PDB file of C-alpha atoms in Angstrom:
ATOM      1  CA  UNK A   1     119.963 107.353 179.523  1.00 90.00           C
ATOM      2  CA  UNK A   2     117.612 105.032 181.381  1.00 92.00           C
ATOM      3  CA  UNK A   3     116.993 101.465 180.113  1.00 91.00           C
ATOM      4  CA  UNK A   4     113.419 102.450 179.218  1.00 91.00           C
ATOM      5  CA  UNK A   5     114.614 105.541 177.327  1.00 92.00           C
ATOM      6  CA  UNK A   6     117.184 103.461 175.463  1.00 95.00           C
ATOM      7  CA  UNK A   7     114.485 100.919 174.522  1.00 95.00           C
ATOM      8  CA  UNK A   8     112.217 103.679 173.166  1.00 96.00           C
ATOM      9  CA  UNK A   9     115.097 105.039 171.068  1.00 96.00           C
ATOM     10  CA  UNK A  10     115.929 101.582 169.716  1.00 97.00           C
ATOM     11  CA  UNK A  11     112.273 100.870 168.872  1.00 97.00           C
ATOM     12  CA  UNK A  12     111.986 104.227 167.100  1.00 97.00           C
ATOM     13  CA  UNK A  13     115.183 103.557 165.119  1.00 98.00           C
ATOM     14  CA  UNK A  14     113.953 100.108 164.019  1.00 98.00           C
ATOM     15  CA  UNK A  15     110.549 101.552 163.140  1.00 98.00           C
ATOM     16  CA  UNK A  16     112.067 104.357 161.067  1.00 98.00           C
ATOM     17  CA  UNK A  17     114.483 101.987 159.313  1.00 98.00           C
ATOM     18  CA  UNK A  18     111.684  99.583 158.350  1.00 98.00           C
ATOM     19  CA  UNK A  19     109.433 102.431 157.214  1.00 98.00           C
ATOM     20  CA  UNK A  20     112.088 104.050 155.025  1.00 98.00           C
ATOM     21  CA  UNK A  21     113.329 100.742 153.546  1.00 98.00           C
ATOM     22  CA  UNK A  22     109.759  99.648 152.787  1.00 98.00           C
ATOM     23  CA  UNK A  23     108.770 102.908 151.110  1.00 98.00           C
ATOM     24  CA  UNK A  24     111.994 103.146 149.087  1.00 98.00           C
ATOM     25  CA  UNK A  25     111.695  99.522 147.913  1.00 97.00           C
ATOM     26  CA  UNK A  26     108.052 100.024 146.900  1.00 97.00           C
ATOM     27  CA  UNK A  27     108.888 103.211 145.005  1.00 96.00           C
ATOM     28  CA  UNK A  28     111.783 101.539 143.152  1.00 95.00           C
ATOM     29  CA  UNK A  29     109.638  98.564 142.176  1.00 95.00           C
ATOM     30  CA  UNK A  30     106.780 100.806 141.012  1.00 93.00           C
ATOM     31  CA  UNK A  31     109.202 102.808 138.854  1.00 94.00           C
ATOM     32  CA  UNK A  32     110.846  99.772 137.248  1.00 94.00           C
ATOM     33  CA  UNK A  33     108.256  96.978 137.002  1.00 93.00           C
ATOM     34  CA  UNK A  34     104.845  97.032 135.332  1.00 91.00           C
ATOM     35  CA  UNK A  35     101.824  95.666 137.210  1.00 88.00           C
ATOM     36  CA  UNK A  36     101.717  91.888 136.743  1.00 81.00           C
ATOM     37  CA  UNK A  37     105.221  91.695 135.250  1.00 86.00           C
ATOM     38  CA  UNK A  38     107.401  88.888 136.666  1.00 87.00           C
ATOM     39  CA  UNK A  39     111.114  89.441 137.228  1.00 88.00           C
ATOM     40  CA  UNK A  40     113.197  86.434 138.255  1.00 86.00           C
ATOM     41  CA  UNK A  41     115.648  87.373 140.986  1.00 86.00           C
ATOM     42  CA  UNK A  42     117.292  84.289 142.474  1.00 89.00           C
ATOM     43  CA  UNK A  43     116.039  80.734 142.605  1.00 88.00           C
ATOM     44  CA  UNK A  44     112.359  80.755 143.499  1.00 91.00           C
ATOM     45  CA  UNK A  45     112.343  84.484 144.408  1.00 91.00           C
ATOM     46  CA  UNK A  46     110.559  86.745 141.926  1.00 92.00           C
ATOM     47  CA  UNK A  47     109.421  90.331 141.873  1.00 92.00           C
ATOM     48  CA  UNK A  48     105.824  90.892 140.753  1.00 92.00           C
ATOM     49  CA  UNK A  49     104.152  94.265 141.207  1.00 93.00           C
ATOM     50  CA  UNK A  50     100.623  94.002 142.616  1.00 91.00           C
ATOM     51  CA  UNK A  51      98.331  96.280 144.571  1.00 90.00           C
ATOM     52  CA  UNK A  52      96.602  94.650 147.517  1.00 82.00           C
ATOM     53  CA  UNK A  53      93.402  96.006 149.011  1.00 77.00           C
ATOM     54  CA  UNK A  54      93.260  93.244 151.644  1.00 66.00           C
ATOM     55  CA  UNK A  55      95.178  92.713 154.850  1.00 60.00           C
ATOM     56  CA  UNK A  56      98.712  91.224 155.089  1.00 55.00           C
ATOM     57  CA  UNK A  57      99.679  88.894 152.236  1.00 51.00           C
ATOM     58  CA  UNK A  58      96.482  89.767 150.347  1.00 49.00           C
ATOM     59  CA  UNK A  59      94.261  87.969 152.836  1.00 51.00           C
ATOM     60  CA  UNK A  60      90.767  89.184 153.744  1.00 50.00           C
ATOM     61  CA  UNK A  61      89.562  91.543 151.060  1.00 55.00           C
ATOM     62  CA  UNK A  62      88.405  95.065 151.688  1.00 54.00           C
ATOM     63  CA  UNK A  63      89.981  98.448 151.990  1.00 55.00           C
ATOM     64  CA  UNK A  64      89.418 101.983 153.088  1.00 66.00           C
ATOM     65  CA  UNK A  65      88.503 103.326 156.482  1.00 73.00           C
ATOM     66  CA  UNK A  66      87.957  99.965 158.256  1.00 75.00           C
ATOM     67  CA  UNK A  67      91.488  98.752 157.449  1.00 74.00           C
ATOM     68  CA  UNK A  68      92.988 102.122 158.352  1.00 77.00           C
ATOM     69  CA  UNK A  69      91.112 101.984 161.682  1.00 81.00           C
ATOM     70  CA  UNK A  70      92.261  98.384 162.252  1.00 82.00           C
ATOM     71  CA  UNK A  71      95.867  99.405 161.606  1.00 82.00           C
ATOM     72  CA  UNK A  72      95.641 102.332 164.014  1.00 87.00           C
ATOM     73  CA  UNK A  73      94.108 100.027 166.640  1.00 90.00           C
ATOM     74  CA  UNK A  74      96.898  97.464 166.151  1.00 87.00           C
ATOM     75  CA  UNK A  75      99.519 100.202 166.504  1.00 91.00           C
ATOM     76  CA  UNK A  76      97.847 101.281 169.735  1.00 93.00           C
ATOM     77  CA  UNK A  77      97.991  97.727 171.115  1.00 90.00           C
ATOM     78  CA  UNK A  78     101.683  97.421 170.198  1.00 89.00           C
ATOM     79  CA  UNK A  79     102.436 100.783 171.828  1.00 92.00           C
ATOM     80  CA  UNK A  80     100.524  99.762 174.959  1.00 92.00           C
ATOM     81  CA  UNK A  81     102.359  96.428 175.286  1.00 87.00           C
ATOM     82  CA  UNK A  82     105.686  98.126 174.737  1.00 91.00           C
ATOM     83  CA  UNK A  83     104.986 101.016 177.128  1.00 92.00           C
ATOM     84  CA  UNK A  84     104.095  98.607 179.969  1.00 92.00           C
ATOM     85  CA  UNK A  85     107.671  97.290 180.164  1.00 89.00           C
ATOM     86  CA  UNK A  86     109.958  98.863 177.571  1.00 91.00           C
ATOM     87  CA  UNK A  87     113.048  97.511 179.327  1.00 90.00           C
ATOM     88  CA  UNK A  88     111.948  93.891 178.719  1.00 90.00           C
ATOM     89  CA  UNK A  89     114.747  92.276 176.655  1.00 90.00           C
ATOM     90  CA  UNK A  90     114.257  92.648 172.888  1.00 94.00           C
ATOM     91  CA  UNK A  91     110.686  93.951 173.117  1.00 95.00           C
ATOM     92  CA  UNK A  92     111.988  97.100 171.413  1.00 96.00           C
ATOM     93  CA  UNK A  93     112.854  94.988 168.373  1.00 97.00           C
ATOM     94  CA  UNK A  94     109.417  93.370 168.056  1.00 96.00           C
ATOM     95  CA  UNK A  95     107.621  96.664 168.657  1.00 96.00           C
ATOM     96  CA  UNK A  96     109.823  98.547 166.186  1.00 97.00           C
ATOM     97  CA  UNK A  97     109.382  95.934 163.462  1.00 97.00           C
ATOM     98  CA  UNK A  98     105.614  95.814 163.942  1.00 95.00           C
ATOM     99  CA  UNK A  99     105.198  99.585 164.066  1.00 96.00           C
ATOM    100  CA  UNK A 100     107.429 100.213 161.047  1.00 97.00           C
ATOM    101  CA  UNK A 101     105.662  97.591 158.969  1.00 96.00           C
ATOM    102  CA  UNK A 102     102.196  98.741 159.980  1.00 93.00           C
ATOM    103  CA  UNK A 103     103.060 102.372 159.231  1.00 95.00           C
ATOM    104  CA  UNK A 104     104.548 101.433 155.849  1.00 95.00           C
ATOM    105  CA  UNK A 105     101.370  99.694 154.749  1.00 93.00           C
ATOM    106  CA  UNK A 106      99.189 102.394 156.324  1.00 91.00           C
ATOM    107  CA  UNK A 107     100.943 105.068 154.233  1.00 93.00           C
ATOM    108  CA  UNK A 108     100.187 103.057 151.090  1.00 92.00           C
ATOM    109  CA  UNK A 109      96.506 102.720 152.026  1.00 88.00           C
ATOM    110  CA  UNK A 110      96.172 106.433 152.720  1.00 88.00           C
ATOM    111  CA  UNK A 111      98.159 107.489 149.630  1.00 90.00           C
ATOM    112  CA  UNK A 112      96.842 104.978 147.064  1.00 87.00           C
ATOM    113  CA  UNK A 113      93.974 103.045 148.633  1.00 85.00           C
ATOM    114  CA  UNK A 114      95.943  99.795 148.386  1.00 87.00           C
ATOM    115  CA  UNK A 115      99.245  98.324 149.533  1.00 91.00           C
ATOM    116  CA  UNK A 116     102.068  97.774 147.042  1.00 93.00           C
ATOM    117  CA  UNK A 117     103.274  94.160 147.125  1.00 94.00           C
ATOM    118  CA  UNK A 118     106.159  92.869 145.044  1.00 94.00           C
ATOM    119  CA  UNK A 119     107.991  89.917 146.631  1.00 94.00           C
ATOM    120  CA  UNK A 120     106.766  86.572 145.397  1.00 93.00           C
ATOM    121  CA  UNK A 121     107.722  83.075 146.485  1.00 92.00           C
ATOM    122  CA  UNK A 122     106.192  79.813 145.246  1.00 92.00           C
ATOM    123  CA  UNK A 123     102.918  78.870 146.930  1.00 90.00           C
ATOM    124  CA  UNK A 124     102.752  82.158 148.836  1.00 89.00           C
ATOM    125  CA  UNK A 125     100.879  85.403 148.099  1.00 89.00           C
ATOM    126  CA  UNK A 126     102.897  88.441 147.067  1.00 90.00           C
ATOM    127  CA  UNK A 127     104.101  90.567 149.977  1.00 93.00           C
ATOM    128  CA  UNK A 128     106.395  93.479 150.767  1.00 96.00           C
ATOM    129  CA  UNK A 129     109.068  94.471 153.282  1.00 97.00           C
ATOM    130  CA  UNK A 130     106.432  95.868 155.652  1.00 96.00           C
ATOM    131  CA  UNK A 131     104.621  92.506 155.709  1.00 94.00           C
ATOM    132  CA  UNK A 132     107.921  90.734 156.400  1.00 96.00           C
ATOM    133  CA  UNK A 133     108.706  93.166 159.243  1.00 97.00           C
ATOM    134  CA  UNK A 134     105.247  92.670 160.748  1.00 95.00           C
ATOM    135  CA  UNK A 135     105.677  88.891 160.629  1.00 95.00           C
ATOM    136  CA  UNK A 136     109.148  89.064 162.203  1.00 97.00           C
ATOM    137  CA  UNK A 137     107.897  91.486 164.864  1.00 96.00           C
ATOM    138  CA  UNK A 138     105.071  89.125 165.812  1.00 94.00           C
ATOM    139  CA  UNK A 139     107.513  86.211 166.007  1.00 96.00           C
ATOM    140  CA  UNK A 140     109.853  88.218 168.267  1.00 96.00           C
ATOM    141  CA  UNK A 141     107.000  89.184 170.605  1.00 93.00           C
ATOM    142  CA  UNK A 142     105.615  85.635 170.716  1.00 93.00           C
ATOM    143  CA  UNK A 143     109.088  84.292 171.535  1.00 95.00           C
ATOM    144  CA  UNK A 144     109.484  86.860 174.342  1.00 92.00           C
ATOM    145  CA  UNK A 145     106.125  86.055 175.917  1.00 87.00           C
ATOM    146  CA  UNK A 146     106.561  82.277 175.523  1.00 91.00           C
ATOM    147  CA  UNK A 147     110.003  82.441 177.119  1.00 89.00           C
ATOM    148  CA  UNK A 148     108.631  84.443 180.023  1.00 82.00           C
ATOM    149  CA  UNK A 149     105.694  82.044 180.444  1.00 80.00           C
ATOM    150  CA  UNK A 150     108.131  79.131 180.513  1.00 81.00           C
ATOM    151  CA  UNK A 151     110.256  80.870 183.164  1.00 81.00           C
ATOM    152  CA  UNK A 152     107.123  81.518 185.214  1.00 76.00           C
ATOM    153  CA  UNK A 153     106.264  77.801 185.221  1.00 78.00           C
ATOM    154  CA  UNK A 154     109.684  76.866 186.601  1.00 72.00           C
TER     155      UNK A 154
END
């Protein structure tokens, strides 16, 4: 298999893993915790079921078609960046995390009109596994591009 083909397979595997883990976790929380109920987990970590009509971490209110369109656009940008150089080291990881997280939240929006959030930390809005994957994916991509920019300056 070519390096590009391997990268596409890895990105797809990460995407699928994030999507399945996110949807399973949301379903389990929705079955076991009432909306607004707080469940202490460990230290400052709590589970609190909420439904978010805004963007990631409950920021920027709104829902419906504009957020679905924004998500599809973001997925297109991620796919474009990845397709340009899929063999770039670790870009498959960032792209897979971003795509899996975006698809997980997109499924919620289409199915229920809002995203299911349940992880709560002090001084931070409730979030879910998809939000965490999106954040990690962005950090991976930023690190890749910053490292390459630094190499280009040398």
